[in-house]
Amino acid sequence: MTDDRNTSHTARAWFITGASQGLGRALAVAALDRGDRVAATARRAEAVADLVDRYPGKAIALELDVREESAAHRTVEQACAAFGRIDVVANIAGYGLFGAVEEATDAQARAIFDTNVFGPLNVLRATLPVLRAQRSGHVLQGSSLYGQSAHPGVGLLAASKYALEGLSDALAAELAPLDIKLTLIEPGYMSTGFLSHLVFAEPAADYDATVRAVRSALGELAPEAFIEPARAAAAVFAAVDAKQPPLRLALGRAAEDGLRAALTARLRELDAWADVTRGVDAAPRS
């Protein structure tokens, strides 16, 4: 990493979803500790109300279900009324679904996309007009190591994160000429009860050797495999403070190892099938 970080800090105004726990909470606290202002949102405003008491005049607590587009517009208007601007949009709200792809019900599949894909999209539709008018800002998209890799049991979770990363790749290029930055945050396993926050699909015995084996392995992860939200937030701030922030920021060794393995395997396969790949191109005209 080139050290292109700004050494001075100008107070920013943040709009954070999923601020009641995990990385969203850690980002809110870290930002407020730095003297920034934060619109902390959660599905229940009381879940973030303590931040208003701890940081009077700096934090506001807003109720937001990211699945509701009208609610996203309403809370963004409230944040702008309080702060006059938004400098960082942190799309962190989301959840995981564990189970074989076949096992997930239609309702479960649609629900995870409603929160993990359409939720961030609702927030983007509400906040991007503000950032475009300012010709400045930074969008943080809460992805995970499953945004570029997958293993048995996380198919629907990975599908939602792959979708988020795809739209974010395009969005980053669309926003760059407007001096608006975008960074995908790809953490590994957070030390906030990773498995306890998952929704589980109804199991089928045929997947015991794959999906259930992975679930058991995840339950036996060593403590050092997990990352503390506060440390993750500090890493995110390094990206936010950078003059040239990364498009993707992996957090933790588990994320780095998983992403390296997935990307290396993808390149190896591309090389192995290169002749077939190129063979479909039109023959050069004589």
PDB file of C-alpha atoms in Angstrom:
ATOM      1  CA  MET A   1       0.000   0.000   0.000  1.00  0.00           C
ATOM      2  CA  THR A   2       1.316   3.436  -0.876  1.00  0.00           C
ATOM      3  CA  ASP A   3       1.081   5.854   2.021  1.00  0.00           C
ATOM      4  CA  ASP A   4      -1.189   8.468   0.451  1.00  0.00           C
ATOM      5  CA  ARG A   5      -3.196   9.169   3.580  1.00  0.00           C
ATOM      6  CA  ASN A   6      -4.124  12.680   4.615  1.00  0.00           C
ATOM      7  CA  THR A   7      -2.358  13.663   7.825  1.00  0.00           C
ATOM      8  CA  SER A   8      -4.924  16.295   8.794  1.00  0.00           C
ATOM      9  CA  HIS A   9      -8.544  15.530   9.604  1.00  0.00           C
ATOM     10  CA  THR A  10     -11.515  17.618   8.577  1.00  0.00           C
ATOM     11  CA  ALA A  11     -14.720  16.761  10.402  1.00  0.00           C
ATOM     12  CA  ARG A  12     -17.072  14.726   8.239  1.00  0.00           C
ATOM     13  CA  ALA A  13     -20.776  13.988   8.295  1.00  0.00           C
ATOM     14  CA  TRP A  14     -21.604  10.273   8.137  1.00  0.00           C
ATOM     15  CA  PHE A  15     -24.762   8.383   7.214  1.00  0.00           C
ATOM     16  CA  ILE A  16     -24.433   4.832   8.553  1.00  0.00           C
ATOM     17  CA  THR A  17     -26.874   1.950   8.161  1.00  0.00           C
ATOM     18  CA  GLY A  18     -26.739  -1.023  10.500  1.00  0.00           C
ATOM     19  CA  ALA A  19     -25.270   1.170  13.240  1.00  0.00           C
ATOM     20  CA  SER A  20     -26.705  -0.833  16.124  1.00  0.00           C
ATOM     21  CA  GLN A  21     -24.019  -3.544  16.131  1.00  0.00           C
ATOM     22  CA  GLY A  22     -20.888  -4.945  14.526  1.00  0.00           C
ATOM     23  CA  LEU A  23     -18.945  -2.899  12.009  1.00  0.00           C
ATOM     24  CA  GLY A  24     -21.683  -0.294  11.641  1.00  0.00           C
ATOM     25  CA  ARG A  25     -21.601   0.404  15.366  1.00  0.00           C
ATOM     26  CA  ALA A  26     -17.807   0.470  15.440  1.00  0.00           C
ATOM     27  CA  LEU A  27     -17.680   2.945  12.551  1.00  0.00           C
ATOM     28  CA  ALA A  28     -20.192   5.216  14.267  1.00  0.00           C
ATOM     29  CA  VAL A  29     -18.251   5.247  17.545  1.00  0.00           C
ATOM     30  CA  ALA A  30     -14.895   5.727  15.823  1.00  0.00           C
ATOM     31  CA  ALA A  31     -16.236   8.601  13.734  1.00  0.00           C
ATOM     32  CA  LEU A  32     -17.759  10.315  16.754  1.00  0.00           C
ATOM     33  CA  ASP A  33     -14.560   9.852  18.754  1.00  0.00           C
ATOM     34  CA  ARG A  34     -12.730  11.688  15.965  1.00  0.00           C
ATOM     35  CA  GLY A  35     -15.116  14.623  16.182  1.00  0.00           C
ATOM     36  CA  ASP A  36     -17.206  13.719  13.141  1.00  0.00           C
ATOM     37  CA  ARG A  37     -20.987  13.927  13.044  1.00  0.00           C
ATOM     38  CA  VAL A  38     -22.991  10.760  12.540  1.00  0.00           C
ATOM     39  CA  ALA A  39     -26.509   9.936  11.459  1.00  0.00           C
ATOM     40  CA  ALA A  40     -26.722   6.478  13.018  1.00  0.00           C
ATOM     41  CA  THR A  41     -29.547   4.420  11.579  1.00  0.00           C
ATOM     42  CA  ALA A  42     -31.053   1.113  12.633  1.00  0.00           C
ATOM     43  CA  ARG A  43     -34.371  -0.662  12.263  1.00  0.00           C
ATOM     44  CA  ARG A  44     -35.155   0.558  15.785  1.00  0.00           C
ATOM     45  CA  ALA A  45     -33.967   4.066  16.620  1.00  0.00           C
ATOM     46  CA  GLU A  46     -33.677   3.169  20.308  1.00  0.00           C
ATOM     47  CA  ALA A  47     -30.903   0.712  19.397  1.00  0.00           C
ATOM     48  CA  VAL A  48     -28.647   3.668  18.567  1.00  0.00           C
ATOM     49  CA  ALA A  49     -30.159   6.295  20.884  1.00  0.00           C
ATOM     50  CA  ASP A  50     -27.321   5.896  23.397  1.00  0.00           C
ATOM     51  CA  LEU A  51     -24.968   7.515  20.881  1.00  0.00           C
ATOM     52  CA  VAL A  52     -26.984  10.728  21.102  1.00  0.00           C
ATOM     53  CA  ASP A  53     -26.501  10.765  24.877  1.00  0.00           C
ATOM     54  CA  ARG A  54     -22.789   9.970  24.639  1.00  0.00           C
ATOM     55  CA  TYR A  55     -22.086  12.460  21.859  1.00  0.00           C
ATOM     56  CA  PRO A  56     -24.539  15.363  22.246  1.00  0.00           C
ATOM     57  CA  GLY A  57     -24.685  17.619  19.219  1.00  0.00           C
ATOM     58  CA  LYS A  58     -22.689  15.134  17.142  1.00  0.00           C
ATOM     59  CA  ALA A  59     -24.966  12.114  16.748  1.00  0.00           C
ATOM     60  CA  ILE A  60     -28.553  11.695  15.678  1.00  0.00           C
ATOM     61  CA  ALA A  61     -30.463   8.412  15.921  1.00  0.00           C
ATOM     62  CA  LEU A  62     -32.751   7.567  13.016  1.00  0.00           C
ATOM     63  CA  GLU A  63     -35.061   4.634  12.379  1.00  0.00           C
ATOM     64  CA  LEU A  64     -34.477   3.040   8.988  1.00  0.00           C
ATOM     65  CA  ASP A  65     -35.507  -0.214   7.399  1.00  0.00           C
ATOM     66  CA  VAL A  66     -33.310  -0.150   4.301  1.00  0.00           C
ATOM     67  CA  ARG A  67     -35.848  -2.264   2.418  1.00  0.00           C
ATOM     68  CA  GLU A  68     -38.186   0.754   2.286  1.00  0.00           C
ATOM     69  CA  GLU A  69     -37.122   3.317  -0.316  1.00  0.00           C
ATOM     70  CA  SER A  70     -39.358   6.064   1.076  1.00  0.00           C
ATOM     71  CA  ALA A  71     -37.819   5.569   4.523  1.00  0.00           C
ATOM     72  CA  ALA A  72     -34.338   5.917   3.044  1.00  0.00           C
ATOM     73  CA  HIS A  73     -35.250   9.260   1.461  1.00  0.00           C
ATOM     74  CA  ARG A  74     -36.864  10.454   4.681  1.00  0.00           C
ATOM     75  CA  THR A  75     -33.871   9.647   6.901  1.00  0.00           C
ATOM     76  CA  VAL A  76     -31.413  11.171   4.429  1.00  0.00           C
ATOM     77  CA  GLU A  77     -33.475  14.368   4.454  1.00  0.00           C
ATOM     78  CA  GLN A  78     -33.320  14.343   8.262  1.00  0.00           C
ATOM     79  CA  ALA A  79     -29.552  13.862   8.197  1.00  0.00           C
ATOM     80  CA  CYS A  80     -29.100  16.717   5.738  1.00  0.00           C
ATOM     81  CA  ALA A  81     -31.344  18.957   7.826  1.00  0.00           C
ATOM     82  CA  ALA A  82     -29.180  18.233  10.872  1.00  0.00           C
ATOM     83  CA  PHE A  83     -25.733  18.388   9.261  1.00  0.00           C
ATOM     84  CA  GLY A  84     -26.177  20.307   6.018  1.00  0.00           C
ATOM     85  CA  ARG A  85     -24.234  17.696   4.057  1.00  0.00           C
ATOM     86  CA  ILE A  86     -23.191  14.055   3.906  1.00  0.00           C
ATOM     87  CA  ASP A  87     -19.544  13.148   3.385  1.00  0.00           C
ATOM     88  CA  VAL A  88     -19.531   9.394   3.954  1.00  0.00           C
ATOM     89  CA  VAL A  89     -22.314   6.926   3.212  1.00  0.00           C
ATOM     90  CA  ALA A  90     -21.690   3.619   4.980  1.00  0.00           C
ATOM     91  CA  ASN A  91     -24.022   0.924   3.641  1.00  0.00           C
ATOM     92  CA  ILE A  92     -23.401  -1.663   6.359  1.00  0.00           C
ATOM     93  CA  ALA A  93     -26.845  -3.116   7.151  1.00  0.00           C
ATOM     94  CA  GLY A  94     -27.186  -6.734   6.071  1.00  0.00           C
ATOM     95  CA  TYR A  95     -27.368 -10.324   7.261  1.00  0.00           C
ATOM     96  CA  GLY A  96     -26.360 -13.856   6.298  1.00  0.00           C
ATOM     97  CA  LEU A  97     -28.240 -16.957   5.201  1.00  0.00           C
ATOM     98  CA  PHE A  98     -26.665 -20.402   5.614  1.00  0.00           C
ATOM     99  CA  GLY A  99     -27.774 -23.533   3.809  1.00  0.00           C
ATOM    100  CA  ALA A 100     -27.462 -25.348   0.507  1.00  0.00           C
ATOM    101  CA  VAL A 101     -28.685 -23.356  -2.484  1.00  0.00           C
ATOM    102  CA  GLU A 102     -31.489 -25.868  -3.048  1.00  0.00           C
ATOM    103  CA  GLU A 103     -32.567 -25.712   0.591  1.00  0.00           C
ATOM    104  CA  ALA A 104     -33.282 -21.985   0.648  1.00  0.00           C
ATOM    105  CA  THR A 105     -36.945 -21.180   0.216  1.00  0.00           C
ATOM    106  CA  ASP A 106     -38.097 -18.603  -2.298  1.00  0.00           C
ATOM    107  CA  ALA A 107     -39.026 -16.321   0.585  1.00  0.00           C
ATOM    108  CA  GLN A 108     -35.549 -16.663   2.138  1.00  0.00           C
ATOM    109  CA  ALA A 109     -33.804 -16.005  -1.173  1.00  0.00           C
ATOM    110  CA  ARG A 110     -35.866 -12.913  -1.902  1.00  0.00           C
ATOM    111  CA  ALA A 111     -35.543 -11.623   1.651  1.00  0.00           C
ATOM    112  CA  ILE A 112     -31.743 -11.648   1.650  1.00  0.00           C
ATOM    113  CA  PHE A 113     -31.657  -9.801  -1.673  1.00  0.00           C
ATOM    114  CA  ASP A 114     -34.187  -7.275  -0.370  1.00  0.00           C
ATOM    115  CA  THR A 115     -31.853  -6.393   2.502  1.00  0.00           C
ATOM    116  CA  ASN A 116     -28.368  -6.993   1.078  1.00  0.00           C
ATOM    117  CA  VAL A 117     -28.888  -5.652  -2.463  1.00  0.00           C
ATOM    118  CA  PHE A 118     -32.049  -3.585  -2.762  1.00  0.00           C
ATOM    119  CA  GLY A 119     -31.461  -2.080   0.687  1.00  0.00           C
ATOM    120  CA  PRO A 120     -28.116  -0.496  -0.243  1.00  0.00           C
ATOM    121  CA  LEU A 121     -29.625   0.512  -3.587  1.00  0.00           C
ATOM    122  CA  ASN A 122     -32.424   2.369  -1.793  1.00  0.00           C
ATOM    123  CA  VAL A 123     -29.871   4.209   0.331  1.00  0.00           C
ATOM    124  CA  LEU A 124     -27.787   5.047  -2.734  1.00  0.00           C
ATOM    125  CA  ARG A 125     -30.795   6.504  -4.554  1.00  0.00           C
ATOM    126  CA  ALA A 126     -31.413   8.737  -1.542  1.00  0.00           C
ATOM    127  CA  THR A 127     -27.830   9.825  -0.836  1.00  0.00           C
ATOM    128  CA  LEU A 128     -26.184  10.089  -4.252  1.00  0.00           C
ATOM    129  CA  PRO A 129     -28.098  13.242  -5.261  1.00  0.00           C
ATOM    130  CA  VAL A 130     -26.595  14.893  -2.169  1.00  0.00           C
ATOM    131  CA  LEU A 131     -23.072  13.724  -2.985  1.00  0.00           C
ATOM    132  CA  ARG A 132     -23.430  14.685  -6.653  1.00  0.00           C
ATOM    133  CA  ALA A 133     -24.558  18.199  -5.711  1.00  0.00           C
ATOM    134  CA  GLN A 134     -21.488  18.507  -3.460  1.00  0.00           C
ATOM    135  CA  ARG A 135     -19.176  16.931  -6.070  1.00  0.00           C
ATOM    136  CA  SER A 136     -17.599  15.070  -3.160  1.00  0.00           C
ATOM    137  CA  GLY A 137     -18.132  12.129  -0.856  1.00  0.00           C
ATOM    138  CA  HIS A 138     -17.202   8.527  -0.189  1.00  0.00           C
ATOM    139  CA  VAL A 139     -19.506   5.511  -0.414  1.00  0.00           C
ATOM    140  CA  LEU A 140     -18.634   2.470   1.703  1.00  0.00           C
ATOM    141  CA  GLN A 141     -20.366  -0.726   0.614  1.00  0.00           C
ATOM    142  CA  GLY A 142     -20.559  -3.484   3.217  1.00  0.00           C
ATOM    143  CA  SER A 143     -19.622  -6.644   1.345  1.00  0.00           C
ATOM    144  CA  SER A 144     -17.609  -9.601   2.693  1.00  0.00           C
ATOM    145  CA  LEU A 145     -15.114 -12.223   1.619  1.00  0.00           C
ATOM    146  CA  TYR A 146     -18.174 -13.875   0.056  1.00  0.00           C
ATOM    147  CA  GLY A 147     -18.389 -11.016  -2.429  1.00  0.00           C
ATOM    148  CA  GLN A 148     -15.751 -12.737  -4.560  1.00  0.00           C
ATOM    149  CA  SER A 149     -15.674 -16.285  -3.223  1.00  0.00           C
ATOM    150  CA  ALA A 150     -18.089 -18.922  -1.975  1.00  0.00           C
ATOM    151  CA  HIS A 151     -18.130 -22.355  -0.374  1.00  0.00           C
ATOM    152  CA  PRO A 152     -20.917 -24.819   0.447  1.00  0.00           C
ATOM    153  CA  GLY A 153     -23.598 -23.279   2.609  1.00  0.00           C
ATOM    154  CA  VAL A 154     -23.201 -19.622   1.642  1.00  0.00           C
ATOM    155  CA  GLY A 155     -24.598 -19.677  -1.898  1.00  0.00           C
ATOM    156  CA  LEU A 156     -27.448 -17.218  -1.351  1.00  0.00           C
ATOM    157  CA  LEU A 157     -25.374 -14.974   0.920  1.00  0.00           C
ATOM    158  CA  ALA A 158     -22.587 -14.937  -1.678  1.00  0.00           C
ATOM    159  CA  ALA A 159     -25.087 -14.297  -4.472  1.00  0.00           C
ATOM    160  CA  SER A 160     -26.302 -11.165  -2.684  1.00  0.00           C
ATOM    161  CA  LYS A 161     -22.749  -9.944  -2.102  1.00  0.00           C
ATOM    162  CA  TYR A 162     -21.679 -10.753  -5.679  1.00  0.00           C
ATOM    163  CA  ALA A 163     -24.630  -8.643  -6.852  1.00  0.00           C
ATOM    164  CA  LEU A 164     -23.621  -5.786  -4.562  1.00  0.00           C
ATOM    165  CA  GLU A 165     -20.045  -5.934  -5.828  1.00  0.00           C
ATOM    166  CA  GLY A 166     -21.133  -5.985  -9.467  1.00  0.00           C
ATOM    167  CA  LEU A 167     -23.262  -2.878  -9.154  1.00  0.00           C
ATOM    168  CA  SER A 168     -20.524  -1.242  -7.065  1.00  0.00           C
ATOM    169  CA  ASP A 169     -17.875  -1.872  -9.739  1.00  0.00           C
ATOM    170  CA  ALA A 170     -20.028  -0.031 -12.263  1.00  0.00           C
ATOM    171  CA  LEU A 171     -21.079   2.652  -9.784  1.00  0.00           C
ATOM    172  CA  ALA A 172     -17.482   3.437  -8.828  1.00  0.00           C
ATOM    173  CA  ALA A 173     -16.673   4.157 -12.482  1.00  0.00           C
ATOM    174  CA  GLU A 174     -19.815   6.273 -12.837  1.00  0.00           C
ATOM    175  CA  LEU A 175     -18.990   8.347  -9.751  1.00  0.00           C
ATOM    176  CA  ALA A 176     -15.262   8.846 -10.349  1.00  0.00           C
ATOM    177  CA  PRO A 177     -15.659  11.842 -12.725  1.00  0.00           C
ATOM    178  CA  LEU A 178     -17.793  13.506 -10.038  1.00  0.00           C
ATOM    179  CA  ASP A 179     -15.014  13.209  -7.423  1.00  0.00           C
ATOM    180  CA  ILE A 180     -17.067  10.707  -5.424  1.00  0.00           C
ATOM    181  CA  LYS A 181     -15.169   7.668  -4.176  1.00  0.00           C
ATOM    182  CA  LEU A 182     -16.417   4.149  -3.500  1.00  0.00           C
ATOM    183  CA  THR A 183     -14.871   1.346  -1.470  1.00  0.00           C
ATOM    184  CA  LEU A 184     -16.166  -2.190  -1.019  1.00  0.00           C
ATOM    185  CA  ILE A 185     -15.482  -3.446   2.506  1.00  0.00           C
ATOM    186  CA  GLU A 186     -14.766  -7.203   2.514  1.00  0.00           C
ATOM    187  CA  PRO A 187     -14.382  -8.459   6.093  1.00  0.00           C
ATOM    188  CA  GLY A 188     -13.825 -12.046   7.104  1.00  0.00           C
ATOM    189  CA  TYR A 189     -15.445 -13.287  10.304  1.00  0.00           C
ATOM    190  CA  MET A 190     -16.457 -10.663  12.852  1.00  0.00           C
ATOM    191  CA  SER A 191     -16.201 -11.426  16.559  1.00  0.00           C
ATOM    192  CA  THR A 192     -19.850 -10.472  17.078  1.00  0.00           C
ATOM    193  CA  GLY A 193     -21.435 -13.917  17.042  1.00  0.00           C
ATOM    194  CA  PHE A 194     -20.952 -14.718  13.351  1.00  0.00           C
ATOM    195  CA  LEU A 195     -22.972 -17.948  13.407  1.00  0.00           C
ATOM    196  CA  SER A 196     -25.568 -16.671  15.863  1.00  0.00           C
ATOM    197  CA  HIS A 197     -26.564 -13.906  13.423  1.00  0.00           C
ATOM    198  CA  LEU A 198     -27.126 -16.272  10.490  1.00  0.00           C
ATOM    199  CA  VAL A 199     -30.518 -17.415   9.245  1.00  0.00           C
ATOM    200  CA  PHE A 200     -30.489 -21.148   8.531  1.00  0.00           C
ATOM    201  CA  ALA A 201     -32.315 -22.963   5.747  1.00  0.00           C
ATOM    202  CA  GLU A 202     -34.055 -26.269   6.487  1.00  0.00           C
ATOM    203  CA  PRO A 203     -31.367 -28.973   6.077  1.00  0.00           C
ATOM    204  CA  ALA A 204     -31.492 -31.930   3.676  1.00  0.00           C
ATOM    205  CA  ALA A 205     -29.477 -35.058   4.525  1.00  0.00           C
ATOM    206  CA  ASP A 206     -27.828 -35.282   1.089  1.00  0.00           C
ATOM    207  CA  TYR A 207     -25.819 -32.171   1.928  1.00  0.00           C
ATOM    208  CA  ASP A 208     -24.425 -33.414   5.242  1.00  0.00           C
ATOM    209  CA  ALA A 209     -20.968 -34.050   3.753  1.00  0.00           C
ATOM    210  CA  THR A 210     -20.694 -30.550   2.341  1.00  0.00           C
ATOM    211  CA  VAL A 211     -22.958 -27.927   3.870  1.00  0.00           C
ATOM    212  CA  ARG A 212     -23.206 -29.454   7.341  1.00  0.00           C
ATOM    213  CA  ALA A 213     -19.472 -30.177   7.390  1.00  0.00           C
ATOM    214  CA  VAL A 214     -18.752 -26.529   6.614  1.00  0.00           C
ATOM    215  CA  ARG A 215     -21.138 -25.396   9.338  1.00  0.00           C
ATOM    216  CA  SER A 216     -19.307 -27.584  11.846  1.00  0.00           C
ATOM    217  CA  ALA A 217     -15.947 -26.226  10.699  1.00  0.00           C
ATOM    218  CA  LEU A 218     -17.145 -22.639  11.044  1.00  0.00           C
ATOM    219  CA  GLY A 219     -18.326 -23.407  14.558  1.00  0.00           C
ATOM    220  CA  GLU A 220     -14.827 -24.599  15.454  1.00  0.00           C
ATOM    221  CA  LEU A 221     -12.911 -21.600  14.139  1.00  0.00           C
ATOM    222  CA  ALA A 222     -10.109 -20.500  16.432  1.00  0.00           C
ATOM    223  CA  PRO A 223     -10.541 -17.145  18.199  1.00  0.00           C
ATOM    224  CA  GLU A 224      -7.740 -15.609  16.149  1.00  0.00           C
ATOM    225  CA  ALA A 225      -9.782 -16.210  12.983  1.00  0.00           C
ATOM    226  CA  PHE A 226     -12.198 -13.479  14.060  1.00  0.00           C
ATOM    227  CA  ILE A 227     -11.627  -9.742  13.799  1.00  0.00           C
ATOM    228  CA  GLU A 228     -12.722  -7.148  16.308  1.00  0.00           C
ATOM    229  CA  PRO A 229     -15.130  -4.544  14.886  1.00  0.00           C
ATOM    230  CA  ALA A 230     -13.060  -1.698  16.357  1.00  0.00           C
ATOM    231  CA  ARG A 231      -9.936  -2.883  14.525  1.00  0.00           C
ATOM    232  CA  ALA A 232     -11.956  -3.290  11.342  1.00  0.00           C
ATOM    233  CA  ALA A 233     -13.275   0.253  11.728  1.00  0.00           C
ATOM    234  CA  ALA A 234      -9.740   1.601  12.119  1.00  0.00           C
ATOM    235  CA  ALA A 235      -8.779  -0.089   8.850  1.00  0.00           C
ATOM    236  CA  VAL A 236     -11.801   1.425   7.116  1.00  0.00           C
ATOM    237  CA  PHE A 237     -10.751   4.865   8.340  1.00  0.00           C
ATOM    238  CA  ALA A 238      -7.359   4.344   6.715  1.00  0.00           C
ATOM    239  CA  ALA A 239      -9.211   3.956   3.419  1.00  0.00           C
ATOM    240  CA  VAL A 240     -11.518   6.908   4.060  1.00  0.00           C
ATOM    241  CA  ASP A 241      -8.527   9.114   4.899  1.00  0.00           C
ATOM    242  CA  ALA A 242      -6.584   8.036   1.806  1.00  0.00           C
ATOM    243  CA  LYS A 243      -6.286  10.398  -1.145  1.00  0.00           C
ATOM    244  CA  GLN A 244      -6.653   7.377  -3.421  1.00  0.00           C
ATOM    245  CA  PRO A 245      -8.727   4.815  -1.500  1.00  0.00           C
ATOM    246  CA  PRO A 246      -8.980   1.234  -2.717  1.00  0.00           C
ATOM    247  CA  LEU A 247     -11.989  -0.036  -4.613  1.00  0.00           C
ATOM    248  CA  ARG A 248     -11.837  -3.158  -2.435  1.00  0.00           C
ATOM    249  CA  LEU A 249     -10.550  -3.456   1.124  1.00  0.00           C
ATOM    250  CA  ALA A 250     -10.257  -6.957   2.584  1.00  0.00           C
ATOM    251  CA  LEU A 251     -10.308  -7.096   6.378  1.00  0.00           C
ATOM    252  CA  GLY A 252      -8.571  -9.887   8.256  1.00  0.00           C
ATOM    253  CA  ARG A 253      -6.408 -12.848   7.338  1.00  0.00           C
ATOM    254  CA  ALA A 254      -9.428 -15.083   6.681  1.00  0.00           C
ATOM    255  CA  ALA A 255     -10.678 -12.639   4.068  1.00  0.00           C
ATOM    256  CA  GLU A 256      -7.248 -12.233   2.496  1.00  0.00           C
ATOM    257  CA  ASP A 257      -6.591 -15.984   2.339  1.00  0.00           C
ATOM    258  CA  GLY A 258     -10.055 -16.769   1.005  1.00  0.00           C
ATOM    259  CA  LEU A 259      -9.901 -14.089  -1.666  1.00  0.00           C
ATOM    260  CA  ARG A 260      -6.374 -15.021  -2.752  1.00  0.00           C
ATOM    261  CA  ALA A 261      -7.354 -18.679  -3.095  1.00  0.00           C
ATOM    262  CA  ALA A 262     -10.504 -17.886  -5.071  1.00  0.00           C
ATOM    263  CA  LEU A 263      -8.836 -15.408  -7.425  1.00  0.00           C
ATOM    264  CA  THR A 264      -5.792 -17.635  -7.968  1.00  0.00           C
ATOM    265  CA  ALA A 265      -8.021 -20.602  -8.830  1.00  0.00           C
ATOM    266  CA  ARG A 266     -10.012 -18.443 -11.231  1.00  0.00           C
ATOM    267  CA  LEU A 267      -6.884 -17.271 -13.053  1.00  0.00           C
ATOM    268  CA  ARG A 268      -5.483 -20.803 -13.153  1.00  0.00           C
ATOM    269  CA  GLU A 269      -8.665 -22.086 -14.772  1.00  0.00           C
ATOM    270  CA  LEU A 270      -8.710 -19.190 -17.230  1.00  0.00           C
ATOM    271  CA  ASP A 271      -5.157 -20.063 -18.284  1.00  0.00           C
ATOM    272  CA  ALA A 272      -5.948 -23.790 -18.570  1.00  0.00           C
ATOM    273  CA  TRP A 273      -8.843 -23.132 -20.942  1.00  0.00           C
ATOM    274  CA  ALA A 274      -7.293 -20.214 -22.815  1.00  0.00           C
ATOM    275  CA  ASP A 275      -7.124 -22.056 -26.150  1.00  0.00           C
ATOM    276  CA  VAL A 276     -10.816 -22.921 -26.003  1.00  0.00           C
ATOM    277  CA  THR A 277     -11.669 -19.400 -24.876  1.00  0.00           C
ATOM    278  CA  ARG A 278      -9.816 -17.784 -27.772  1.00  0.00           C
ATOM    279  CA  GLY A 279     -11.014 -20.385 -30.257  1.00  0.00           C
ATOM    280  CA  VAL A 280     -14.470 -18.816 -30.488  1.00  0.00           C
ATOM    281  CA  ASP A 281     -13.110 -15.519 -31.821  1.00  0.00           C
ATOM    282  CA  ALA A 282     -13.755 -14.847 -35.476  1.00  0.00           C
ATOM    283  CA  ALA A 283     -10.962 -16.038 -37.738  1.00  0.00           C
ATOM    284  CA  PRO A 284      -8.926 -13.160 -39.167  1.00  0.00           C
ATOM    285  CA  ARG A 285      -9.966 -12.199 -42.666  1.00  0.00           C
ATOM    286  CA  SER A 286      -7.523 -13.113 -45.416  1.00  0.00           C
TER     287      SER A 286
END
